[in-house]
Amino acid sequence: MADGNSSDEDFSDDWLLYSRRPEWSDLQPLPQDDGDNPVVMIQYSERFNDVFGYLRAVISRQEKSERALELTKDAAKLNAANYTVWQYRRDILKALNADLYEELSYIGQVIVDNPKNYQVWHHRHVIVEWLDDPSSELSLTESILDMDAKNYHAWQHRQWVIKNYNLFDDELHYVDRLISEDMRNNSAWNERFFVLKHVGFTPEVLEREVNYVITRVGLIKNNESPWNFLRGLLQQGTGKLAQFPSVVEFCEALYNDGIRSPYLLAFLVDLYEEQYFDLIESGGNEAEAELYHQKVQDLCESMANQHDKIRSKYWRYIAENFRRKSSERATAGSGRNGV
């Protein structure tokens, strides 16, 4: 079944319209009311009109029965993205005190068929909450992520389960496998940061993770995901990009080796700007500060003219903004010295 789309393909050849079923003869289907002058008439299939006509009739009289539960299954086959179908199905499950593990199995298969459909994941979420049993969720999300390692809904559900039921223990091992398989998988890097945030960014964790990420950057230099992860790490601790000398040495070594990844250059722009202002504020060596000042200008120009030309106006803005801030700092410093 296509994600969230109306489809008649999932029905067997001997499937019978509800209007022809004797056990439904007591109920009159309710047609869809599009008003007197609909702007666009959707040409629904006969099966779609039949199923949803009976669903509207069932909801209208608030029937909560086994046959109504089966009806919602057919409605979900035709449109798995229909919120009302799933909400009313949950109402029926409660009223019948139905077997929720059976429902968990059912919705698991629906998710396999509709892995990028919000409503089916939300239904799963609710059933897990009702059962208070997350034991199948990591394996389910893992199987979905094996199909598409960047499925947002699967990651969202996985993070909710892990956080709500404190299932962090083995997650770094799982994420490490995903990163090893595809170092450009931004979702896996995001999950790693999510787990570390729970663990806590202690000095030991930061040092370990900095070493971890620069090793991965060294393997694929032009890979945005680990560069973003590195920046996220360095916002912890002192918040300084230069807080780990190994990072500074690593980045400058890449540059000196002729690497011109735009992610490396952008990192160096921010690093040298930080070092420039730190020297100015501490009254450090003026010649060294001027060297950093020139490096920022040269890197911005390089980005604008060669390595990130599509954002040339942005890099010229960054250079101009840096010159303005450095000039203001210099003026403020002169004022203080003259007092």
mmCIF file of N, CA and C in Angstrom, residues 90-201:
data_model
loop_
_atom_site.group_PDB
_atom_site.id
_atom_site.type_symbol
_atom_site.label_atom_id
_atom_site.label_comp_id
_atom_site.label_asym_id
_atom_site.label_seq_id
_atom_site.Cartn_x
_atom_site.Cartn_y
_atom_site.Cartn_z
ATOM 1 N N ARG A 90 -9.460 3.252 17.943
ATOM 2 C CA ARG A 90 -9.041 3.232 19.357
ATOM 3 C C ARG A 90 -10.247 3.285 20.293
ATOM 4 N N ASP A 91 -11.238 4.051 19.923
ATOM 5 C CA ASP A 91 -12.463 4.095 20.737
ATOM 6 C C ASP A 91 -13.102 2.710 20.822
ATOM 7 N N ILE A 92 -13.124 1.993 19.705
ATOM 8 C CA ILE A 92 -13.715 0.648 19.685
ATOM 9 C C ILE A 92 -12.878 -0.320 20.511
ATOM 10 N N LEU A 93 -11.558 -0.246 20.370
ATOM 11 C CA LEU A 93 -10.678 -1.136 21.130
ATOM 12 C C LEU A 93 -10.928 -0.991 22.629
ATOM 13 N N LYS A 94 -11.090 0.237 23.078
ATOM 14 C CA LYS A 94 -11.367 0.474 24.503
ATOM 15 C C LYS A 94 -12.718 -0.095 24.892
ATOM 16 N N ALA A 95 -13.718 0.176 24.083
ATOM 17 C CA ALA A 95 -15.071 -0.266 24.408
ATOM 18 C C ALA A 95 -15.177 -1.788 24.456
ATOM 19 N N LEU A 96 -14.451 -2.472 23.594
ATOM 20 C CA LEU A 96 -14.507 -3.937 23.542
ATOM 21 C C LEU A 96 -13.501 -4.600 24.473
ATOM 22 N N ASN A 97 -12.662 -3.784 25.102
ATOM 23 C CA ASN A 97 -11.576 -4.346 25.924
ATOM 24 C C ASN A 97 -10.794 -5.369 25.103
ATOM 25 N N ALA A 98 -10.429 -4.966 23.909
ATOM 26 C CA ALA A 98 -9.815 -5.867 22.929
ATOM 27 C C ALA A 98 -8.388 -6.250 23.334
ATOM 28 N N ASP A 99 -7.891 -7.299 22.711
ATOM 29 C CA ASP A 99 -6.531 -7.777 22.945
ATOM 30 C C ASP A 99 -5.553 -6.790 22.300
ATOM 31 N N LEU A 100 -4.860 -6.018 23.111
ATOM 32 C CA LEU A 100 -3.992 -4.970 22.589
ATOM 33 C C LEU A 100 -2.698 -5.528 21.989
ATOM 34 N N TYR A 101 -2.285 -6.701 22.419
ATOM 35 C CA TYR A 101 -1.110 -7.309 21.793
ATOM 36 C C TYR A 101 -1.435 -7.748 20.363
ATOM 37 N N GLU A 102 -2.655 -8.173 20.156
ATOM 38 C CA GLU A 102 -3.086 -8.479 18.801
ATOM 39 C C GLU A 102 -3.104 -7.202 17.960
ATOM 40 N N GLU A 103 -3.536 -6.120 18.568
ATOM 41 C CA GLU A 103 -3.551 -4.833 17.872
ATOM 42 C C GLU A 103 -2.130 -4.361 17.566
ATOM 43 N N LEU A 104 -1.218 -4.621 18.484
ATOM 44 C CA LEU A 104 0.179 -4.242 18.284
ATOM 45 C C LEU A 104 0.760 -4.983 17.084
ATOM 46 N N SER A 105 0.410 -6.244 16.969
ATOM 47 C CA SER A 105 0.877 -7.039 15.832
ATOM 48 C C SER A 105 0.291 -6.502 14.530
ATOM 49 N N TYR A 106 -0.992 -6.180 14.580
ATOM 50 C CA TYR A 106 -1.665 -5.642 13.392
ATOM 51 C C TYR A 106 -1.040 -4.323 12.939
ATOM 52 N N ILE A 107 -0.869 -3.380 13.852
ATOM 53 C CA ILE A 107 -0.353 -2.066 13.470
ATOM 54 C C ILE A 107 1.117 -2.151 13.056
ATOM 55 N N GLY A 108 1.818 -3.149 13.582
ATOM 56 C CA GLY A 108 3.195 -3.356 13.146
ATOM 57 C C GLY A 108 3.264 -3.671 11.664
ATOM 58 N N GLN A 109 2.345 -4.501 11.183
ATOM 59 C CA GLN A 109 2.317 -4.832 9.763
ATOM 60 C C GLN A 109 1.876 -3.641 8.930
ATOM 61 N N VAL A 110 0.931 -2.877 9.465
ATOM 62 C CA VAL A 110 0.490 -1.670 8.749
ATOM 63 C C VAL A 110 1.652 -0.694 8.597
ATOM 64 N N ILE A 111 2.475 -0.581 9.634
ATOM 65 C CA ILE A 111 3.639 0.312 9.572
ATOM 66 C C ILE A 111 4.633 -0.162 8.522
ATOM 67 N N VAL A 112 4.839 -1.462 8.432
ATOM 68 C CA VAL A 112 5.733 -1.996 7.396
ATOM 69 C C VAL A 112 5.245 -1.579 6.011
ATOM 70 N N ASP A 113 3.918 -1.567 5.828
ATOM 71 C CA ASP A 113 3.338 -1.189 4.535
ATOM 72 C C ASP A 113 3.277 0.327 4.342
ATOM 73 N N ASN A 114 3.286 1.073 5.459
ATOM 74 C CA ASN A 114 3.147 2.534 5.411
ATOM 75 C C ASN A 114 4.174 3.190 6.336
ATOM 76 N N PRO A 115 5.453 2.990 6.086
ATOM 77 C CA PRO A 115 6.469 3.398 7.055
ATOM 78 C C PRO A 115 6.633 4.904 7.240
ATOM 79 N N LYS A 116 6.083 5.696 6.321
ATOM 80 C CA LYS A 116 6.232 7.150 6.442
ATOM 81 C C LYS A 116 4.890 7.848 6.648
ATOM 82 N N ASN A 117 4.025 7.174 7.352
ATOM 83 C CA ASN A 117 2.681 7.685 7.617
ATOM 84 C C ASN A 117 2.571 8.041 9.097
ATOM 85 N N TYR A 118 2.338 9.299 9.391
ATOM 86 C CA TYR A 118 2.296 9.742 10.790
ATOM 87 C C TYR A 118 1.215 9.023 11.589
ATOM 88 N N GLN A 119 0.025 8.875 11.027
ATOM 89 C CA GLN A 119 -1.103 8.341 11.796
ATOM 90 C C GLN A 119 -0.865 6.919 12.293
ATOM 91 N N VAL A 120 -0.219 6.091 11.483
ATOM 92 C CA VAL A 120 -0.012 4.704 11.915
ATOM 93 C C VAL A 120 1.023 4.644 13.042
ATOM 94 N N TRP A 121 2.039 5.514 12.974
ATOM 95 C CA TRP A 121 3.018 5.557 14.065
ATOM 96 C C TRP A 121 2.372 6.097 15.340
ATOM 97 N N HIS A 122 1.484 7.065 15.207
ATOM 98 C CA HIS A 122 0.804 7.595 16.388
ATOM 99 C C HIS A 122 -0.076 6.520 17.021
ATOM 100 N N HIS A 123 -0.738 5.742 16.190
ATOM 101 C CA HIS A 123 -1.574 4.658 16.720
ATOM 102 C C HIS A 123 -0.716 3.660 17.493
ATOM 103 N N ARG A 124 0.428 3.332 16.942
ATOM 104 C CA ARG A 124 1.357 2.427 17.625
ATOM 105 C C ARG A 124 1.778 3.019 18.973
ATOM 106 N N HIS A 125 2.098 4.290 18.964
ATOM 107 C CA HIS A 125 2.504 5.003 20.176
ATOM 108 C C HIS A 125 1.448 4.850 21.274
ATOM 109 N N VAL A 126 0.190 5.079 20.904
ATOM 110 C CA VAL A 126 -0.898 5.001 21.887
ATOM 111 C C VAL A 126 -1.058 3.585 22.436
ATOM 112 N N ILE A 127 -0.980 2.594 21.563
ATOM 113 C CA ILE A 127 -1.147 1.207 22.014
ATOM 114 C C ILE A 127 -0.018 0.808 22.963
ATOM 115 N N VAL A 128 1.206 1.224 22.652
ATOM 116 C CA VAL A 128 2.338 0.936 23.536
ATOM 117 C C VAL A 128 2.103 1.592 24.902
ATOM 118 N N GLU A 129 1.605 2.818 24.895
ATOM 119 C CA GLU A 129 1.298 3.501 26.160
ATOM 120 C C GLU A 129 0.236 2.750 26.944
ATOM 121 N N TRP A 130 -0.804 2.296 26.263
ATOM 122 C CA TRP A 130 -1.868 1.562 26.956
ATOM 123 C C TRP A 130 -1.343 0.266 27.567
ATOM 124 N N LEU A 131 -0.478 -0.407 26.838
ATOM 125 C CA LEU A 131 0.091 -1.657 27.338
ATOM 126 C C LEU A 131 1.200 -1.418 28.361
ATOM 127 N N ASP A 132 1.803 -0.249 28.270
ATOM 128 C CA ASP A 132 2.988 0.071 29.072
ATOM 129 C C ASP A 132 4.071 -1.003 28.853
ATOM 130 N N ASP A 133 4.250 -1.335 27.578
ATOM 131 C CA ASP A 133 5.190 -2.402 27.222
ATOM 132 C C ASP A 133 5.948 -2.007 25.948
ATOM 133 N N PRO A 134 7.195 -1.578 26.088
ATOM 134 C CA PRO A 134 7.973 -1.158 24.917
ATOM 135 C C PRO A 134 8.859 -2.260 24.345
ATOM 136 N N SER A 135 8.640 -3.504 24.763
ATOM 137 C CA SER A 135 9.600 -4.572 24.478
ATOM 138 C C SER A 135 9.796 -4.861 22.987
ATOM 139 N N SER A 136 8.839 -4.495 22.150
ATOM 140 C CA SER A 136 8.964 -4.786 20.714
ATOM 141 C C SER A 136 9.397 -3.578 19.893
ATOM 142 N N GLU A 137 9.526 -2.434 20.535
ATOM 143 C CA GLU A 137 9.659 -1.194 19.765
ATOM 144 C C GLU A 137 11.036 -0.990 19.149
ATOM 145 N N LEU A 138 12.086 -1.360 19.860
ATOM 146 C CA LEU A 138 13.418 -1.167 19.286
ATOM 147 C C LEU A 138 13.633 -2.078 18.081
ATOM 148 N N SER A 139 13.134 -3.303 18.174
ATOM 149 C CA SER A 139 13.285 -4.219 17.041
ATOM 150 C C SER A 139 12.432 -3.768 15.860
ATOM 151 N N LEU A 140 11.236 -3.244 16.136
ATOM 152 C CA LEU A 140 10.390 -2.749 15.052
ATOM 153 C C LEU A 140 11.054 -1.575 14.342
ATOM 154 N N THR A 141 11.480 -0.581 15.115
ATOM 155 C CA THR A 141 12.094 0.597 14.484
ATOM 156 C C THR A 141 13.385 0.212 13.759
ATOM 157 N N GLU A 142 14.119 -0.736 14.309
ATOM 158 C CA GLU A 142 15.342 -1.174 13.641
ATOM 159 C C GLU A 142 15.023 -1.787 12.277
ATOM 160 N N SER A 143 13.955 -2.571 12.214
ATOM 161 C CA SER A 143 13.588 -3.196 10.940
ATOM 162 C C SER A 143 13.139 -2.141 9.925
ATOM 163 N N ILE A 144 12.437 -1.117 10.406
ATOM 164 C CA ILE A 144 12.015 -0.045 9.503
ATOM 165 C C ILE A 144 13.220 0.768 9.048
ATOM 166 N N LEU A 145 14.151 1.025 9.961
ATOM 167 C CA LEU A 145 15.347 1.790 9.608
ATOM 168 C C LEU A 145 16.284 0.991 8.708
ATOM 169 N N ASP A 146 16.186 -0.325 8.740
ATOM 170 C CA ASP A 146 16.928 -1.142 7.790
ATOM 171 C C ASP A 146 16.412 -0.907 6.367
ATOM 172 N N MET A 147 15.119 -0.559 6.252
ATOM 173 C CA MET A 147 14.523 -0.240 4.952
ATOM 174 C C MET A 147 14.915 1.166 4.518
ATOM 175 N N ASP A 148 14.932 2.082 5.459
ATOM 176 C CA ASP A 148 15.279 3.481 5.180
ATOM 177 C C ASP A 148 15.870 4.058 6.459
ATOM 178 N N ALA A 149 17.185 4.200 6.483
ATOM 179 C CA ALA A 149 17.886 4.598 7.710
ATOM 180 C C ALA A 149 17.614 6.029 8.124
ATOM 181 N N LYS A 150 16.874 6.780 7.308
ATOM 182 C CA LYS A 150 16.600 8.180 7.633
ATOM 183 C C LYS A 150 15.100 8.451 7.806
ATOM 184 N N ASN A 151 14.338 7.390 8.080
ATOM 185 C CA ASN A 151 12.890 7.537 8.265
ATOM 186 C C ASN A 151 12.607 8.345 9.530
ATOM 187 N N TYR A 152 12.115 9.564 9.355
ATOM 188 C CA TYR A 152 11.886 10.469 10.480
ATOM 189 C C TYR A 152 10.921 9.885 11.495
ATOM 190 N N HIS A 153 9.843 9.269 11.042
ATOM 191 C CA HIS A 153 8.824 8.731 11.959
ATOM 192 C C HIS A 153 9.388 7.602 12.822
ATOM 193 N N ALA A 154 10.209 6.757 12.218
ATOM 194 C CA ALA A 154 10.814 5.656 12.973
ATOM 195 C C ALA A 154 11.760 6.210 14.040
ATOM 196 N N TRP A 155 12.571 7.207 13.657
ATOM 197 C CA TRP A 155 13.488 7.805 14.632
ATOM 198 C C TRP A 155 12.723 8.507 15.752
ATOM 199 N N GLN A 156 11.672 9.199 15.398
ATOM 200 C CA GLN A 156 10.875 9.893 16.414
ATOM 201 C C GLN A 156 10.280 8.898 17.407
ATOM 202 N N HIS A 157 9.741 7.805 16.887
ATOM 203 C CA HIS A 157 9.154 6.780 17.751
ATOM 204 C C HIS A 157 10.234 6.128 18.611
ATOM 205 N N ARG A 158 11.374 5.838 18.007
ATOM 206 C CA ARG A 158 12.464 5.203 18.740
ATOM 207 C C ARG A 158 12.951 6.094 19.880
ATOM 208 N N GLN A 159 13.109 7.387 19.608
ATOM 209 C CA GLN A 159 13.563 8.299 20.658
ATOM 210 C C GLN A 159 12.533 8.412 21.776
ATOM 211 N N TRP A 160 11.260 8.435 21.415
ATOM 212 C CA TRP A 160 10.223 8.496 22.452
ATOM 213 C C TRP A 160 10.293 7.253 23.355
ATOM 214 N N VAL A 161 10.416 6.083 22.738
ATOM 215 C CA VAL A 161 10.473 4.838 23.516
ATOM 216 C C VAL A 161 11.699 4.826 24.420
ATOM 217 N N ILE A 162 12.853 5.168 23.846
ATOM 218 C CA ILE A 162 14.103 5.138 24.616
ATOM 219 C C ILE A 162 14.042 6.097 25.797
ATOM 220 N N LYS A 163 13.563 7.291 25.558
ATOM 221 C CA LYS A 163 13.502 8.297 26.620
ATOM 222 C C LYS A 163 12.438 7.948 27.654
ATOM 223 N N ASN A 164 11.269 7.520 27.187
ATOM 224 C CA ASN A 164 10.154 7.274 28.100
ATOM 225 C C ASN A 164 10.369 6.033 28.964
ATOM 226 N N TYR A 165 11.083 5.036 28.417
ATOM 227 C CA TYR A 165 11.271 3.774 29.138
ATOM 228 C C TYR A 165 12.743 3.529 29.508
ATOM 229 N N ASN A 166 13.558 4.567 29.360
ATOM 230 C CA ASN A 166 14.964 4.520 29.779
ATOM 231 C C ASN A 166 15.696 3.320 29.156
ATOM 232 N N LEU A 167 15.687 3.273 27.838
ATOM 233 C CA LEU A 167 16.312 2.169 27.110
ATOM 234 C C LEU A 167 17.586 2.623 26.401
ATOM 235 N N PHE A 168 18.368 3.443 27.068
ATOM 236 C CA PHE A 168 19.557 4.042 26.467
ATOM 237 C C PHE A 168 20.750 3.089 26.372
ATOM 238 N N ASP A 169 20.760 2.027 27.158
ATOM 239 C CA ASP A 169 21.989 1.267 27.406
ATOM 240 C C ASP A 169 22.756 0.853 26.155
ATOM 241 N N ASP A 170 22.086 0.279 25.176
ATOM 242 C CA ASP A 170 22.790 -0.268 24.008
ATOM 243 C C ASP A 170 22.686 0.618 22.770
ATOM 244 N N GLU A 171 22.130 1.808 22.931
ATOM 245 C CA GLU A 171 21.841 2.617 21.752
ATOM 246 C C GLU A 171 23.102 3.120 21.049
ATOM 247 N N LEU A 172 24.143 3.442 21.811
ATOM 248 C CA LEU A 172 25.377 3.901 21.160
ATOM 249 C C LEU A 172 25.978 2.821 20.265
ATOM 250 N N HIS A 173 25.861 1.566 20.674
ATOM 251 C CA HIS A 173 26.376 0.466 19.843
ATOM 252 C C HIS A 173 25.586 0.379 18.538
ATOM 253 N N TYR A 174 24.267 0.527 18.641
ATOM 254 C CA TYR A 174 23.418 0.478 17.452
ATOM 255 C C TYR A 174 23.759 1.630 16.507
ATOM 256 N N VAL A 175 23.882 2.840 17.071
ATOM 257 C CA VAL A 175 24.174 4.017 16.260
ATOM 258 C C VAL A 175 25.555 3.902 15.618
ATOM 259 N N ASP A 176 26.507 3.367 16.358
ATOM 260 C CA ASP A 176 27.852 3.202 15.814
ATOM 261 C C ASP A 176 27.828 2.303 14.576
ATOM 262 N N ARG A 177 26.981 1.268 14.625
ATOM 263 C CA ARG A 177 26.855 0.382 13.455
ATOM 264 C C ARG A 177 26.305 1.145 12.260
ATOM 265 N N LEU A 178 25.276 1.966 12.504
ATOM 266 C CA LEU A 178 24.679 2.727 11.403
ATOM 267 C C LEU A 178 25.680 3.715 10.805
ATOM 268 N N ILE A 179 26.441 4.380 11.674
ATOM 269 C CA ILE A 179 27.433 5.338 11.189
ATOM 270 C C ILE A 179 28.531 4.615 10.404
ATOM 271 N N SER A 180 28.908 3.435 10.863
ATOM 272 C CA SER A 180 29.921 2.652 10.148
ATOM 273 C C SER A 180 29.427 2.254 8.769
ATOM 274 N N GLU A 181 28.125 1.983 8.664
ATOM 275 C CA GLU A 181 27.542 1.595 7.380
ATOM 276 C C GLU A 181 27.399 2.787 6.441
ATOM 277 N N ASP A 182 27.111 3.949 7.018
ATOM 278 C CA ASP A 182 26.917 5.155 6.202
ATOM 279 C C ASP A 182 27.261 6.378 7.046
ATOM 280 N N MET A 183 28.466 6.888 6.868
ATOM 281 C CA MET A 183 28.906 8.018 7.684
ATOM 282 C C MET A 183 28.211 9.324 7.318
ATOM 283 N N ARG A 184 27.448 9.307 6.234
ATOM 284 C CA ARG A 184 26.672 10.488 5.859
ATOM 285 C C ARG A 184 25.244 10.452 6.421
ATOM 286 N N ASN A 185 24.959 9.462 7.238
ATOM 287 C CA ASN A 185 23.614 9.325 7.810
ATOM 288 C C ASN A 185 23.429 10.336 8.945
ATOM 289 N N ASN A 186 22.881 11.492 8.597
ATOM 290 C CA ASN A 186 22.703 12.547 9.584
ATOM 291 C C ASN A 186 21.783 12.123 10.716
ATOM 292 N N SER A 187 20.814 11.258 10.414
ATOM 293 C CA SER A 187 19.885 10.786 11.446
ATOM 294 C C SER A 187 20.619 9.998 12.524
ATOM 295 N N ALA A 188 21.589 9.198 12.120
ATOM 296 C CA ALA A 188 22.364 8.417 13.090
ATOM 297 C C ALA A 188 23.231 9.325 13.950
ATOM 298 N N TRP A 189 23.832 10.346 13.335
ATOM 299 C CA TRP A 189 24.619 11.304 14.120
ATOM 300 C C TRP A 189 23.722 12.047 15.109
ATOM 301 N N ASN A 190 22.530 12.391 14.670
ATOM 302 C CA ASN A 190 21.582 13.060 15.558
ATOM 303 C C ASN A 190 21.205 12.159 16.734
ATOM 304 N N GLU A 191 20.999 10.877 16.435
ATOM 305 C CA GLU A 191 20.657 9.929 17.502
ATOM 306 C C GLU A 191 21.811 9.791 18.492
ATOM 307 N N ARG A 192 23.031 9.815 17.984
ATOM 308 C CA ARG A 192 24.192 9.727 18.876
ATOM 309 C C ARG A 192 24.211 10.915 19.838
ATOM 310 N N PHE A 193 23.935 12.099 19.311
ATOM 311 C CA PHE A 193 23.912 13.294 20.151
ATOM 312 C C PHE A 193 22.778 13.209 21.172
ATOM 313 N N PHE A 194 21.640 12.673 20.753
ATOM 314 C CA PHE A 194 20.488 12.482 21.640
ATOM 315 C C PHE A 194 20.858 11.596 22.829
ATOM 316 N N VAL A 195 21.574 10.518 22.571
ATOM 317 C CA VAL A 195 21.978 9.604 23.649
ATOM 318 C C VAL A 195 23.005 10.281 24.558
ATOM 319 N N LEU A 196 23.971 10.959 23.966
ATOM 320 C CA LEU A 196 25.014 11.612 24.758
ATOM 321 C C LEU A 196 24.433 12.703 25.652
ATOM 322 N N LYS A 197 23.435 13.388 25.145
ATOM 323 C CA LYS A 197 22.799 14.433 25.955
ATOM 324 C C LYS A 197 22.190 13.839 27.213
ATOM 325 N N HIS A 198 21.653 12.626 27.107
ATOM 326 C CA HIS A 198 21.112 11.941 28.283
ATOM 327 C C HIS A 198 22.233 11.500 29.212
ATOM 328 N N VAL A 199 23.291 10.953 28.652
ATOM 329 C CA VAL A 199 24.418 10.465 29.454
ATOM 330 C C VAL A 199 25.084 11.610 30.198
ATOM 331 N N GLY A 200 25.201 12.748 29.501
ATOM 332 C CA GLY A 200 25.867 13.910 30.080
ATOM 333 C C GLY A 200 27.215 14.159 29.424
ATOM 334 N N PHE A 201 27.486 15.422 29.100
ATOM 335 C CA PHE A 201 28.729 15.769 28.419
ATOM 336 C C PHE A 201 29.829 16.045 29.444
#
